[in-house]
Tab-separated table of C-alpha atoms and ligand atoms in Angstrom:
chain	number	residue	atom	x	y	z
I	1	MET	CA	104.613	-7.786	0.767
I	2	ALA	CA	101.357	-9.078	0.655
I	3	ASN	CA	98.610	-6.851	-0.419
I	4	SER	CA	96.925	-7.064	2.755
I	5	ILE	CA	96.106	-6.080	6.430
I	6	THR	CA	96.963	-7.979	9.571
I	7	ILE	CA	94.507	-7.049	12.871
I	8	THR	CA	95.270	-8.102	16.156
I	9	ASP	CA	92.581	-8.407	19.127
I	10	ASN	CA	95.242	-7.449	21.845
I	11	ARG	CA	92.385	-8.283	24.168
I	12	THR	CA	92.802	-12.165	23.118
I	13	GLY	CA	95.647	-11.941	20.700
I	14	GLU	CA	93.562	-13.550	18.529
I	15	CYS	CA	94.746	-12.329	15.121
I	16	LEU	CA	93.212	-12.117	11.068
I	17	GLU	CA	94.334	-11.206	7.972
I	18	ILE	CA	92.294	-9.526	5.485
I	19	PRO	CA	93.013	-8.741	1.396
I	20	ILE	CA	93.233	-5.617	0.121
I	21	ALA	CA	90.807	-5.380	-3.235
I	22	ASP	CA	89.812	-2.737	-5.165
I	23	GLY	CA	91.237	0.069	-2.242
I	24	GLY	CA	89.632	-1.038	0.214
I	25	ILE	CA	88.995	-4.031	2.312
I	26	ASP	CA	85.691	-6.142	3.825
I	27	ALA	CA	83.749	-4.899	6.762
I	28	GLN	CA	82.758	-8.726	7.021
I	29	GLN	CA	86.266	-9.822	7.742
I	30	TRP	CA	86.482	-7.172	10.368
I	31	THR	CA	83.470	-8.842	11.886
I	32	LYS	CA	85.435	-12.342	12.160
I	33	LEU	CA	87.917	-11.314	14.624
I	34	LEU	CA	86.042	-8.494	15.725
I	35	PRO	CA	82.386	-9.086	16.283
I	36	GLY	CA	80.630	-5.641	17.951
I	37	ILE	CA	83.467	-3.514	17.035
I	38	TRP	CA	82.128	-0.953	15.110
I	39	PHE	CA	83.859	1.621	12.584
I	40	PHE	CA	82.656	4.617	13.910
I	41	ASP	CA	82.674	7.195	10.531
I	42	PRO	CA	79.270	8.741	11.148
I	43	ALA	CA	80.270	11.239	7.765
I	44	PHE	CA	81.514	8.184	5.571
I	45	GLY	CA	84.416	9.997	5.703
I	46	ALA	CA	86.909	6.534	5.716
I	47	THR	CA	84.136	4.401	4.738
I	48	ALA	CA	83.044	3.041	0.875
I	49	ALA	CA	79.652	2.128	0.842
I	50	ALA	CA	79.698	0.930	-2.389
I	51	ALA	CA	81.320	-0.420	-5.349
I	52	SER	CA	81.195	0.944	-7.715
I	53	ALA	CA	81.885	1.418	-12.219
I	54	ILE	CA	80.258	4.666	-12.995
I	55	THR	CA	82.403	7.288	-12.154
I	56	GLU	CA	86.305	7.113	-10.959
I	57	LEU	CA	87.562	10.198	-9.165
I	58	ASP	CA	90.862	11.048	-8.281
I	59	GLY	CA	90.715	13.461	-4.983
I	60	GLU	CA	94.676	14.477	-5.188
I	61	ARG	CA	95.237	14.692	-8.684
I	62	GLY	CA	91.628	16.754	-9.316
I	63	ILE	CA	90.998	13.633	-12.346
I	64	LEU	CA	86.935	13.026	-13.115
I	65	ARG	CA	86.106	10.145	-15.235
I	66	TYR	CA	82.571	8.623	-16.647
I	67	ARG	CA	82.969	5.049	-17.941
I	68	GLY	CA	86.575	5.429	-17.913
I	69	TYR	CA	86.025	8.886	-19.924
I	70	PRO	CA	88.347	11.869	-18.707
I	71	ILE	CA	85.152	14.793	-17.985
I	72	GLU	CA	87.336	17.328	-19.884
I	73	GLN	CA	87.044	15.220	-23.254
I	74	LEU	CA	83.261	14.486	-22.720
I	75	ALA	CA	82.202	18.656	-21.959
I	76	GLN	CA	84.394	19.335	-24.677
I	77	SER	CA	83.250	17.170	-27.060
I	78	SER	CA	80.390	14.660	-26.006
I	79	SER	CA	76.477	16.622	-25.403
I	80	TYR	CA	74.335	15.894	-21.363
I	81	LEU	CA	72.019	13.132	-24.134
I	82	GLU	CA	74.915	11.299	-24.703
I	83	VAL	CA	76.515	11.552	-21.472
I	84	ALA	CA	73.450	10.426	-19.564
I	85	TYR	CA	72.861	7.346	-21.776
I	86	LEU	CA	76.785	6.450	-20.908
I	87	ILE	CA	76.256	6.882	-17.621
I	88	THR	CA	73.633	4.631	-17.374
I	89	HIS	CA	74.394	2.108	-19.378
I	90	GLY	CA	77.900	2.181	-19.524
I	91	GLU	CA	79.295	2.138	-22.863
I	92	LEU	CA	78.810	5.372	-25.323
I	93	PRO	CA	75.638	4.681	-27.196
I	94	SER	CA	76.064	3.910	-31.069
I	95	PRO	CA	74.580	6.352	-33.236
I	96	ALA	CA	71.070	3.382	-33.465
I	97	GLN	CA	70.938	3.849	-29.770
I	98	PHE	CA	71.623	7.053	-29.639
I	99	GLU	CA	68.864	8.121	-32.125
I	100	ASP	CA	66.301	5.632	-30.399
I	101	TRP	CA	68.176	6.749	-27.199
I	102	ARG	CA	67.203	10.941	-28.059
I	103	TYR	CA	63.452	9.746	-29.871
I	104	GLU	CA	62.735	8.322	-26.280
I	105	ILE	CA	63.485	11.258	-23.837
I	106	THR	CA	62.512	13.575	-25.985
I	107	HIS	CA	58.877	11.838	-26.079
I	108	HIS	CA	58.632	11.222	-22.636
I	109	THR	CA	59.508	15.587	-22.348
I	110	PHE	CA	55.350	16.242	-20.974
I	111	ILE	CA	54.670	15.349	-17.751
I	112	HIS	CA	50.598	14.244	-16.745
I	113	GLU	CA	48.142	17.723	-16.861
I	114	ASN	CA	47.437	16.500	-13.306
I	115	VAL	CA	51.039	17.194	-12.036
I	116	ARG	CA	50.555	20.464	-13.557
I	117	LYS	CA	47.543	22.247	-13.267
I	118	ARG	CA	46.394	20.234	-9.500
I	119	PHE	CA	49.179	19.710	-7.923
I	120	MET	CA	52.416	22.057	-8.789
I	121	GLU	CA	49.726	25.005	-8.818
I	122	GLY	CA	48.545	24.496	-5.536
I	123	PHE	CA	52.244	25.488	-3.598
I	124	HIS	CA	52.447	29.062	-2.095
I	125	HIS	CA	52.896	31.963	-4.741
I	126	ASP	CA	56.909	31.865	-3.533
I	127	ALA	CA	57.273	28.806	-2.937
I	128	HIS	CA	61.331	27.648	-3.491
I	129	PRO	CA	61.549	25.676	-7.121
I	130	MET	CA	63.847	22.847	-5.489
I	131	GLY	CA	60.254	21.871	-2.919
I	132	MET	CA	58.930	22.302	-5.557
I	133	LEU	CA	60.887	20.303	-7.304
I	134	VAL	CA	61.741	17.113	-5.207
I	135	SER	CA	57.735	17.289	-3.860
I	136	ALA	CA	56.546	16.657	-8.018
I	137	ILE	CA	59.580	13.476	-8.334
I	138	ALA	CA	57.273	12.278	-5.737
I	139	ALA	CA	54.476	12.524	-7.447
I	140	LEU	CA	55.310	10.634	-10.258
I	141	SER	CA	55.648	7.504	-8.617
I	142	THR	CA	51.961	7.673	-7.689
I	143	PHE	CA	51.758	8.057	-11.851
I	144	TYR	CA	53.417	5.251	-12.212
I	145	PRO	CA	52.551	2.525	-10.311
I	146	GLU	CA	53.905	0.381	-12.513
I	147	ALA	CA	57.760	1.884	-11.684
I	148	LYS	CA	57.024	-0.535	-8.033
I	149	ASN	CA	58.652	-3.682	-10.679
I	150	ILE	CA	62.181	-2.026	-10.146
I	151	HIS	CA	63.401	-6.322	-10.697
I	152	ASP	CA	61.993	-5.939	-14.618
I	153	PRO	CA	64.829	-4.551	-16.403
I	154	ALA	CA	62.082	-3.069	-18.844
I	155	VAL	CA	60.173	-1.543	-16.253
I	156	ARG	CA	63.161	0.936	-14.791
I	157	GLN	CA	64.167	2.094	-18.040
I	158	LYS	CA	60.938	3.445	-18.704
I	159	GLN	CA	61.487	5.466	-15.371
I	160	ILE	CA	65.107	6.098	-16.114
I	161	ILE	CA	63.490	7.879	-19.792
I	162	ARG	CA	60.337	9.154	-18.620
I	163	LEU	CA	62.464	10.959	-15.751
I	164	ILE	CA	65.526	11.903	-17.988
I	165	ALA	CA	63.017	13.156	-19.756
I	166	LYS	CA	60.782	15.121	-17.391
I	167	MET	CA	63.279	17.121	-14.945
I	168	PRO	CA	63.754	19.993	-17.395
I	169	THR	CA	59.698	19.695	-17.880
I	170	ILE	CA	59.287	20.384	-13.720
I	171	ALA	CA	61.278	21.921	-13.704
I	172	ALA	CA	60.901	25.070	-15.686
I	173	GLY	CA	57.325	24.856	-14.625
I	174	CYS	CA	58.399	25.792	-11.302
I	175	HIS	CA	60.015	28.604	-12.279
I	176	ARG	CA	57.001	29.161	-14.326
I	177	PHE	CA	54.856	29.162	-11.608
I	178	SER	CA	56.969	31.576	-9.041
I	179	VAL	CA	57.375	34.542	-11.116
I	180	GLY	CA	52.973	34.084	-12.835
I	181	MET	CA	54.136	32.701	-16.157
I	182	PRO	CA	51.852	30.387	-18.052
I	183	PHE	CA	53.282	27.165	-18.355
I	184	VAL	CA	54.907	26.137	-21.661
I	185	TYR	CA	54.739	23.291	-23.353
I	186	PRO	CA	58.649	20.857	-24.157
I	187	ASP	CA	59.096	21.672	-28.264
I	188	ASN	CA	59.707	18.407	-29.305
I	189	SER	CA	61.907	19.547	-32.466
I	190	LEU	CA	64.375	21.503	-29.838
I	191	ASP	CA	67.424	19.932	-28.266
I	192	PHE	CA	67.181	19.266	-24.145
I	193	ALA	CA	69.627	21.969	-23.778
I	194	ALA	CA	67.479	24.149	-26.265
I	195	ASN	CA	64.200	22.601	-24.898
I	196	PHE	CA	65.077	23.433	-21.514
I	197	LEU	CA	65.674	27.105	-22.039
I	198	ALA	CA	62.102	27.410	-24.169
I	199	MET	CA	60.308	26.614	-21.098
I	200	MET	CA	61.875	28.075	-19.097
I	201	TRP	CA	62.355	31.778	-21.100
I	202	LYS	CA	59.614	32.097	-23.948
I	203	THR	CA	56.969	34.514	-23.848
I	204	ALA	CA	54.517	35.442	-26.752
I	205	GLU	CA	56.533	34.181	-29.884
I	206	PRO	CA	55.059	31.214	-31.639
I	207	ARG	CA	58.929	29.712	-30.991
I	208	PHE	CA	62.261	30.543	-28.642
I	209	ASP	CA	65.390	29.536	-29.854
I	210	ALA	CA	67.760	29.661	-26.971
I	211	ASN	CA	71.052	31.722	-27.961
I	212	PRO	CA	72.978	28.387	-28.865
I	213	VAL	CA	76.138	29.899	-26.788
I	214	LEU	CA	74.567	29.680	-24.118
I	215	ALA	CA	72.652	26.755	-25.124
I	216	ARG	CA	76.269	24.618	-25.635
I	217	ALA	CA	76.955	26.716	-22.435
I	218	LEU	CA	74.183	24.973	-20.180
I	219	ASP	CA	74.459	21.522	-22.132
I	220	VAL	CA	77.750	21.415	-21.058
I	221	LEU	CA	76.296	23.009	-17.882
I	222	PHE	CA	74.317	19.710	-17.320
I	223	ILE	CA	77.612	17.303	-17.846
I	224	LEU	CA	79.553	18.642	-16.002
I	225	HIS	CA	77.092	18.155	-12.858
I	226	ALA	CA	75.826	14.244	-14.282
I	227	ASP	CA	77.138	11.990	-11.382
I	228	HIS	CA	80.101	12.333	-8.510
I	229	GLU	CA	80.955	8.822	-7.435
I	230	GLN	CA	78.633	8.456	-4.078
I	231	ASN	CA	78.673	12.233	-3.217
I	232	CYS	CA	76.084	12.930	-0.412
I	233	SER	CA	72.099	13.040	-2.547
I	234	THR	CA	73.671	9.896	-4.635
I	235	THR	CA	74.180	7.779	-1.031
I	236	ALA	CA	70.637	8.993	-0.211
I	237	MET	CA	69.231	7.481	-3.393
I	238	ARG	CA	71.488	4.253	-2.493
I	239	VAL	CA	70.284	3.616	0.873
I	240	VAL	CA	65.792	4.952	-0.286
I	241	GLY	CA	67.027	2.948	-2.762
I	242	SER	CA	68.139	-0.153	-1.507
I	243	ALA	CA	64.952	-1.106	0.825
I	244	HIS	CA	63.725	-1.305	-2.736
I	245	ALA	CA	61.225	1.968	-2.923
I	246	ASP	CA	60.688	2.696	-6.088
I	247	PRO	CA	62.269	4.670	-8.713
I	248	TYR	CA	60.693	8.377	-8.436
I	249	THR	CA	60.813	8.113	-4.358
I	250	ALA	CA	64.664	7.363	-3.972
I	251	THR	CA	64.944	10.604	-7.085
I	252	ALA	CA	63.136	13.162	-4.636
I	253	ALA	CA	65.337	11.129	-1.424
I	254	ALA	CA	68.335	12.760	-3.654
I	255	CYS	CA	66.629	16.309	-4.744
I	256	ALA	CA	65.731	16.919	-0.650
I	257	ALA	CA	69.604	16.155	-0.290
I	258	LEU	CA	70.432	17.694	-3.240
I	259	TYR	CA	69.027	21.524	-1.671
I	260	GLY	CA	71.350	21.417	1.352
I	261	PRO	CA	73.059	24.636	1.332
I	262	ARG	CA	76.739	22.321	2.161
I	263	HIS	CA	75.954	20.046	-0.867
I	264	GLY	CA	73.594	20.865	-4.460
I	265	GLY	CA	72.077	24.481	-3.002
I	266	ALA	CA	76.096	25.371	-2.447
I	267	ASN	CA	75.459	27.884	-5.962
I	268	GLU	CA	73.246	29.545	-4.631
I	269	ALA	CA	74.739	30.590	-1.051
I	270	VAL	CA	77.754	31.384	-3.197
I	271	ILE	CA	76.115	34.197	-5.027
I	272	ARG	CA	74.544	34.768	-2.651
I	273	MET	CA	77.686	35.829	-0.166
I	274	LEU	CA	79.404	37.313	-3.029
I	275	ASN	CA	76.093	39.904	-3.050
I	276	GLU	CA	76.886	40.018	0.891
I	277	ILE	CA	80.581	40.742	0.035
I	278	ALA	CA	79.622	43.282	-2.744
I	279	GLU	CA	83.132	45.199	-3.403
I	280	LEU	CA	86.426	44.054	-3.950
I	281	GLU	CA	88.137	46.375	-0.879
I	282	ASN	CA	85.867	43.775	1.519
I	283	VAL	CA	87.326	40.804	-0.237
I	284	ASP	CA	90.572	40.635	2.310
I	285	SER	CA	87.887	41.245	5.665
I	286	TYR	CA	85.225	38.393	4.440
I	287	ILE	CA	88.098	36.103	4.276
I	288	ALA	CA	89.183	36.998	8.016
I	289	ALA	CA	85.982	36.350	9.478
I	290	VAL	CA	86.530	32.887	7.704
I	291	LYS	CA	89.405	32.083	9.410
I	292	ARG	CA	88.244	33.377	12.795
I	293	GLY	CA	86.004	30.528	11.673
I	294	GLU	CA	83.308	32.834	11.911
I	295	THR	CA	81.425	31.687	8.084
I	296	ARG	CA	82.067	29.860	5.221
I	297	LEU	CA	83.700	30.340	2.058
I	298	GLN	CA	81.085	29.192	-0.357
I	299	GLY	CA	82.460	26.534	-2.975
I	300	PHE	CA	85.005	26.052	-1.465
I	301	GLY	CA	85.946	22.927	-0.404
I	302	HIS	CA	85.317	19.056	-0.906
I	303	ARG	CA	85.165	15.741	1.126
I	304	VAL	CA	86.942	14.059	-2.193
I	305	TYR	CA	88.907	17.138	-4.110
I	306	ARG	CA	92.548	18.413	-2.063
I	307	SER	CA	93.249	19.913	-5.039
I	308	TYR	CA	91.140	22.185	-7.788
I	309	ASP	CA	87.522	21.039	-8.618
I	310	PRO	CA	88.914	19.221	-12.200
I	311	ARG	CA	84.603	20.821	-13.028
I	312	ALA	CA	85.007	24.240	-11.475
I	313	ALA	CA	88.539	24.601	-13.900
I	314	ILE	CA	86.119	23.981	-16.965
I	315	ILE	CA	83.036	26.409	-15.233
I	316	LYS	CA	85.649	28.974	-14.904
I	317	GLU	CA	86.379	28.787	-18.834
I	318	THR	CA	83.205	28.295	-19.804
I	319	ALA	CA	81.375	31.503	-18.412
I	320	HIS	CA	84.071	33.900	-20.684
I	321	ASP	CA	82.040	32.062	-23.856
I	322	VAL	CA	78.746	33.006	-21.322
I	323	PHE	CA	80.230	36.327	-20.105
I	324	GLU	CA	80.708	37.360	-24.528
I	325	ILE	CA	76.671	36.643	-24.768
I	326	THR	CA	75.348	37.864	-21.825
I	327	GLY	CA	78.017	41.107	-20.520
I	328	LYS	CA	80.310	39.369	-18.015
I	329	ASN	CA	78.982	39.922	-14.301
I	330	PRO	CA	79.983	42.158	-12.044
I	331	LEU	CA	80.215	39.488	-9.709
I	332	LEU	CA	82.857	37.687	-11.044
I	333	ASP	CA	85.968	40.381	-10.822
I	334	ILE	CA	84.864	39.625	-6.601
I	335	ALA	CA	84.825	35.879	-6.757
I	336	LEU	CA	88.425	35.818	-8.795
I	337	LYS	CA	89.342	37.964	-6.327
I	338	LEU	CA	88.080	35.469	-3.481
I	339	GLU	CA	89.813	32.558	-5.050
I	340	GLU	CA	93.574	34.580	-6.052
I	341	VAL	CA	93.364	35.482	-2.028
I	342	ALA	CA	92.238	32.262	-0.753
I	343	LEU	CA	94.680	30.723	-2.283
I	344	GLY	CA	97.508	32.947	-1.167
I	345	ASP	CA	96.224	31.919	2.307
I	346	ASP	CA	97.596	28.474	4.308
I	347	TYR	CA	94.536	28.224	6.499
I	348	PHE	CA	93.167	27.428	2.606
I	349	ILE	CA	95.717	25.669	1.587
I	350	SER	CA	96.938	23.725	5.412
I	351	ARG	CA	92.918	22.552	4.743
I	352	GLU	CA	93.231	21.799	0.848
I	353	LEU	CA	90.614	23.626	0.235
I	354	TYR	CA	89.977	24.904	-3.385
I	355	PRO	CA	87.077	26.433	-5.795
I	356	ASN	CA	84.474	23.093	-5.999
I	357	VAL	CA	81.828	22.537	-8.978
I	358	ASP	CA	79.750	25.556	-7.722
I	359	PHE	CA	82.584	28.550	-6.822
I	360	TYR	CA	81.569	29.730	-10.735
I	361	SER	CA	78.665	27.851	-12.127
I	362	GLY	CA	76.088	30.190	-9.968
I	363	LEU	CA	77.095	33.374	-12.232
I	364	ILE	CA	76.980	31.370	-14.738
I	365	TYR	CA	73.542	31.183	-14.064
I	366	GLN	CA	72.730	34.496	-12.836
I	367	ALA	CA	74.395	36.189	-16.255
I	368	MET	CA	71.801	33.678	-18.224
I	369	GLY	CA	69.232	35.586	-16.304
I	370	PHE	CA	68.198	32.208	-14.136
I	371	PRO	CA	66.810	33.468	-10.399
I	372	ILE	CA	69.372	32.340	-7.838
I	373	GLU	CA	66.725	29.933	-5.554
I	374	MET	CA	67.564	28.417	-9.455
I	375	PHE	CA	69.891	26.759	-9.055
I	376	PRO	CA	69.722	24.541	-7.190
I	377	VAL	CA	66.838	22.691	-9.652
I	378	LEU	CA	69.950	23.363	-12.299
I	379	PHE	CA	71.571	20.960	-10.558
I	380	ALA	CA	69.061	18.793	-9.226
I	381	ILE	CA	68.029	17.927	-13.497
I	382	PRO	CA	71.511	16.953	-14.396
I	383	ARG	CA	72.050	14.435	-11.756
I	384	VAL	CA	69.482	11.971	-12.225
I	385	ALA	CA	71.041	10.442	-14.694
I	386	GLY	CA	73.865	9.708	-11.545
I	387	TRP	CA	71.473	9.150	-8.715
I	388	LEU	CA	69.739	6.852	-11.959
I	389	ALA	CA	72.448	4.957	-13.114
I	390	ASN	CA	73.097	4.016	-8.746
I	391	TRP	CA	70.366	2.612	-8.525
I	392	VAL	CA	70.220	0.360	-11.158
I	393	GLU	CA	73.557	-0.813	-10.264
I	394	LEU	CA	72.783	-0.788	-6.467
I	395	LEU	CA	69.751	-3.586	-7.676
I	396	GLU	CA	71.650	-5.637	-10.282
I	397	GLN	CA	74.761	-6.509	-7.421
I	398	ASP	CA	71.722	-6.608	-5.653
I	399	ALA	CA	72.485	-4.906	-2.419
I	400	ARG	CA	71.021	-5.372	0.779
I	401	ILE	CA	69.003	-2.883	2.733
I	402	ALA	CA	71.003	-0.519	4.138
I	403	ARG	CA	70.993	-0.393	7.639
I	404	PRO	CA	74.366	0.693	9.481
I	405	ARG	CA	75.544	-0.113	13.423
I	406	GLN	CA	76.293	2.293	16.024
I	407	LEU	CA	77.973	3.251	19.445
I	408	TYR	CA	75.719	3.586	21.886
I	409	VAL	CA	76.431	6.802	24.278
I	410	GLY	CA	73.110	7.031	25.879
I	411	ASN	CA	71.843	6.642	29.482
I	412	PRO	CA	72.398	3.164	31.588
I	413	PRO	CA	69.498	1.066	32.285
I	414	ARG	CA	67.681	2.639	34.417
I	415	ASP	CA	63.050	2.198	36.289
I	416	TYR	CA	60.562	3.977	34.555
I	417	VAL	CA	59.654	6.832	37.872
I	418	PRO	CA	55.559	7.830	38.131
I	419	ILE	CA	55.506	11.112	37.080
I	420	GLY	CA	53.407	11.373	40.639
I	421	GLU	CA	56.599	10.502	41.434
I	422	ARG	CA	58.636	12.987	39.573
I	423	GLN	CA	60.957	15.957	41.313
W	1	SDX	C1	78.740	19.476	-3.691
W	1	SDX	O1	80.706	14.880	-2.590
W	1	SDX	C2	80.470	15.533	-3.971
W	1	SDX	O2	80.690	14.904	-4.392
W	1	SDX	C3	79.683	16.994	-3.604
W	1	SDX	C4	79.203	17.180	-4.631
W	1	SDX	C5	78.806	16.620	-6.064
W	1	SDX	O3	79.049	16.772	-7.605
W	1	SDX	O4	77.850	15.974	-5.917
W	1	SDX	O5	81.086	17.560	-5.693
W	1	SDX	C6	78.460	18.980	-5.081
W	1	SDX	O6	78.146	19.071	-3.084
W	1	SDX	C7	80.080	20.568	-3.858
W	1	SDX	C8	80.872	20.931	-2.657
W	1	SDX	C9	80.403	21.796	-2.637
W	1	SDX	N1	79.686	23.196	-0.804
W	1	SDX	C10	80.042	23.837	-0.219
W	1	SDX	O7	80.651	24.579	-1.313
W	1	SDX	C11	79.657	24.254	0.831
W	1	SDX	C12	80.994	24.858	0.877
W	1	SDX	N2	82.236	23.101	1.961
W	1	SDX	C13	82.262	23.373	2.714
W	1	SDX	O8	80.839	23.491	3.698
W	1	SDX	C14	82.911	21.878	3.236
W	1	SDX	O9	84.274	22.621	2.593
W	1	SDX	C15	81.802	20.825	2.531
W	1	SDX	C16	80.617	20.331	3.059
W	1	SDX	C17	81.492	20.783	0.742
W	1	SDX	C18	83.036	19.252	2.700
W	1	SDX	O10	82.700	19.362	4.254
W	1	SDX	P1	84.191	18.431	4.871
W	1	SDX	O11	84.940	17.350	3.897
W	1	SDX	O12	82.908	17.183	6.061
W	1	SDX	O13	84.932	19.471	6.031
W	1	SDX	P2	85.096	19.801	6.929
W	1	SDX	O14	83.292	20.604	6.810
W	1	SDX	O15	85.006	18.628	8.133
W	1	SDX	O16	86.533	21.120	7.147
W	1	SDX	C19	87.712	20.468	7.355
W	1	SDX	C20	87.736	21.605	7.546
W	1	SDX	C21	87.299	22.755	9.170
W	1	SDX	O17	88.549	23.336	9.697
W	1	SDX	P3	88.850	22.888	10.931
W	1	SDX	O18	87.789	22.498	11.821
W	1	SDX	O19	89.937	21.406	9.887
W	1	SDX	O20	89.511	24.231	11.008
W	1	SDX	O21	88.238	22.824	6.295
W	1	SDX	C22	87.826	24.219	7.277
W	1	SDX	C23	86.402	23.194	8.238
W	1	SDX	O22	86.162	24.945	9.161
W	1	SDX	N3	86.155	23.980	5.356
W	1	SDX	C24	86.402	25.764	5.207
W	1	SDX	C25	85.564	25.069	4.744
W	1	SDX	N4	85.723	24.230	4.088
W	1	SDX	C26	86.051	23.414	5.217
W	1	SDX	N5	86.515	26.839	5.793
W	1	SDX	C27	85.746	27.429	4.691
W	1	SDX	N6	85.743	28.241	3.772
W	1	SDX	C28	85.196	25.940	3.752
W	1	SDX	N7	84.343	26.447	2.856
């Protein structure tokens, strides 16, 4: 049995055999037989827009691997900084490589004072931190014009280090601005997650030492959010990157996509949903409303996973570690009841709807004291590693500019009518 498909154009009787390679068929072969006939797949539900070696998902079996390493092992034994190296370089670092990487990231955490004083402090007092983050990332492109030299690997590497390093600084700065607190400069003696928590929470004390359990929990969450193959925001990164825009502009586009409540905004939407349900006895009526199509179960469902999102399972375990320190989030019981009812109901089972990464993450963030507006920002901080790895990959593959076709369903040709002659 050949590993191929054969297509026939019934209008002409012509046939073409196309090999199946790496789980796909080459659309360029298709157009040889059927020029002008396009696949109609507006949400890319059955379309591979990239051949990537970064992350592997198996939606049926709930498998997630970064560069071949299972997410469960990385969450157990690695750190976000090491995973960011793995994702962007393709291999786990040697001790010397990691030390160099850690040094470079640590010494690029500062942002230009004008980004803080002139730009970020120019926002309205109640600006959403995600809107500030998207704008600040784009603004970085004006401070590092050399980033436009996207074909120089050394220039690319420098921008990758800058972005990974500066995301926590900008993110914490957005929060501090939104609550009227002074900006906190990075503390280079702290590791990645602890430094971010210090920039978030430090007040009058000379040094803020985060609780190590909370810092580790946040680092695990950063590992889990670091990449996820061709999701909506990564696709935005690739589309803008394919135009050969600089990495800051492309990352701002990716961050903008992540802001959407269907994507990275879902963890914020989950908490709003749990607050709306408010009591355990309201769970059944909420599920009924979902089944009537009146609303959605936020944090449930996924385009790829047709089973439990492996990240959700790890986050659920991590939640217990956090709640040991912070006290249990009262919304947890409602979330657990929602999951129990949904996973026993055919509406969700038949649609293969399970908890995704966002269902429990917000409970942890809230218990750690983050305002819910910061939740998508917490998603963006680690995802920048995945976005940048995909950006480098598309450049190294010399990908063509993204320019899909369309099916035209508009008006047939017609002549202009002067306004005086119109009805
Ligand atoms: C992320 O792609 C990624 O990898 C994303 C991500 C990453 O790491 O980058 O994993 C992060 O974005 C996770 C997803 C976070 N979003 C949410 O939790 C929002 C709630 N979920 C949905 O809106 C939805 O499930 C999506 C957007 C996640 C997926 O949408 P799809 O694949 O387009 O599915 P669909 O909208 O076509 O729904 C299929 C059916 C529909 O029912 P029918 O029309 O067939 O009757 O399932 C239903 C939908 O109504 N459905 C839901 C539902 N999600 C889908 N019904 C109730 N609640 C839900 N959450």
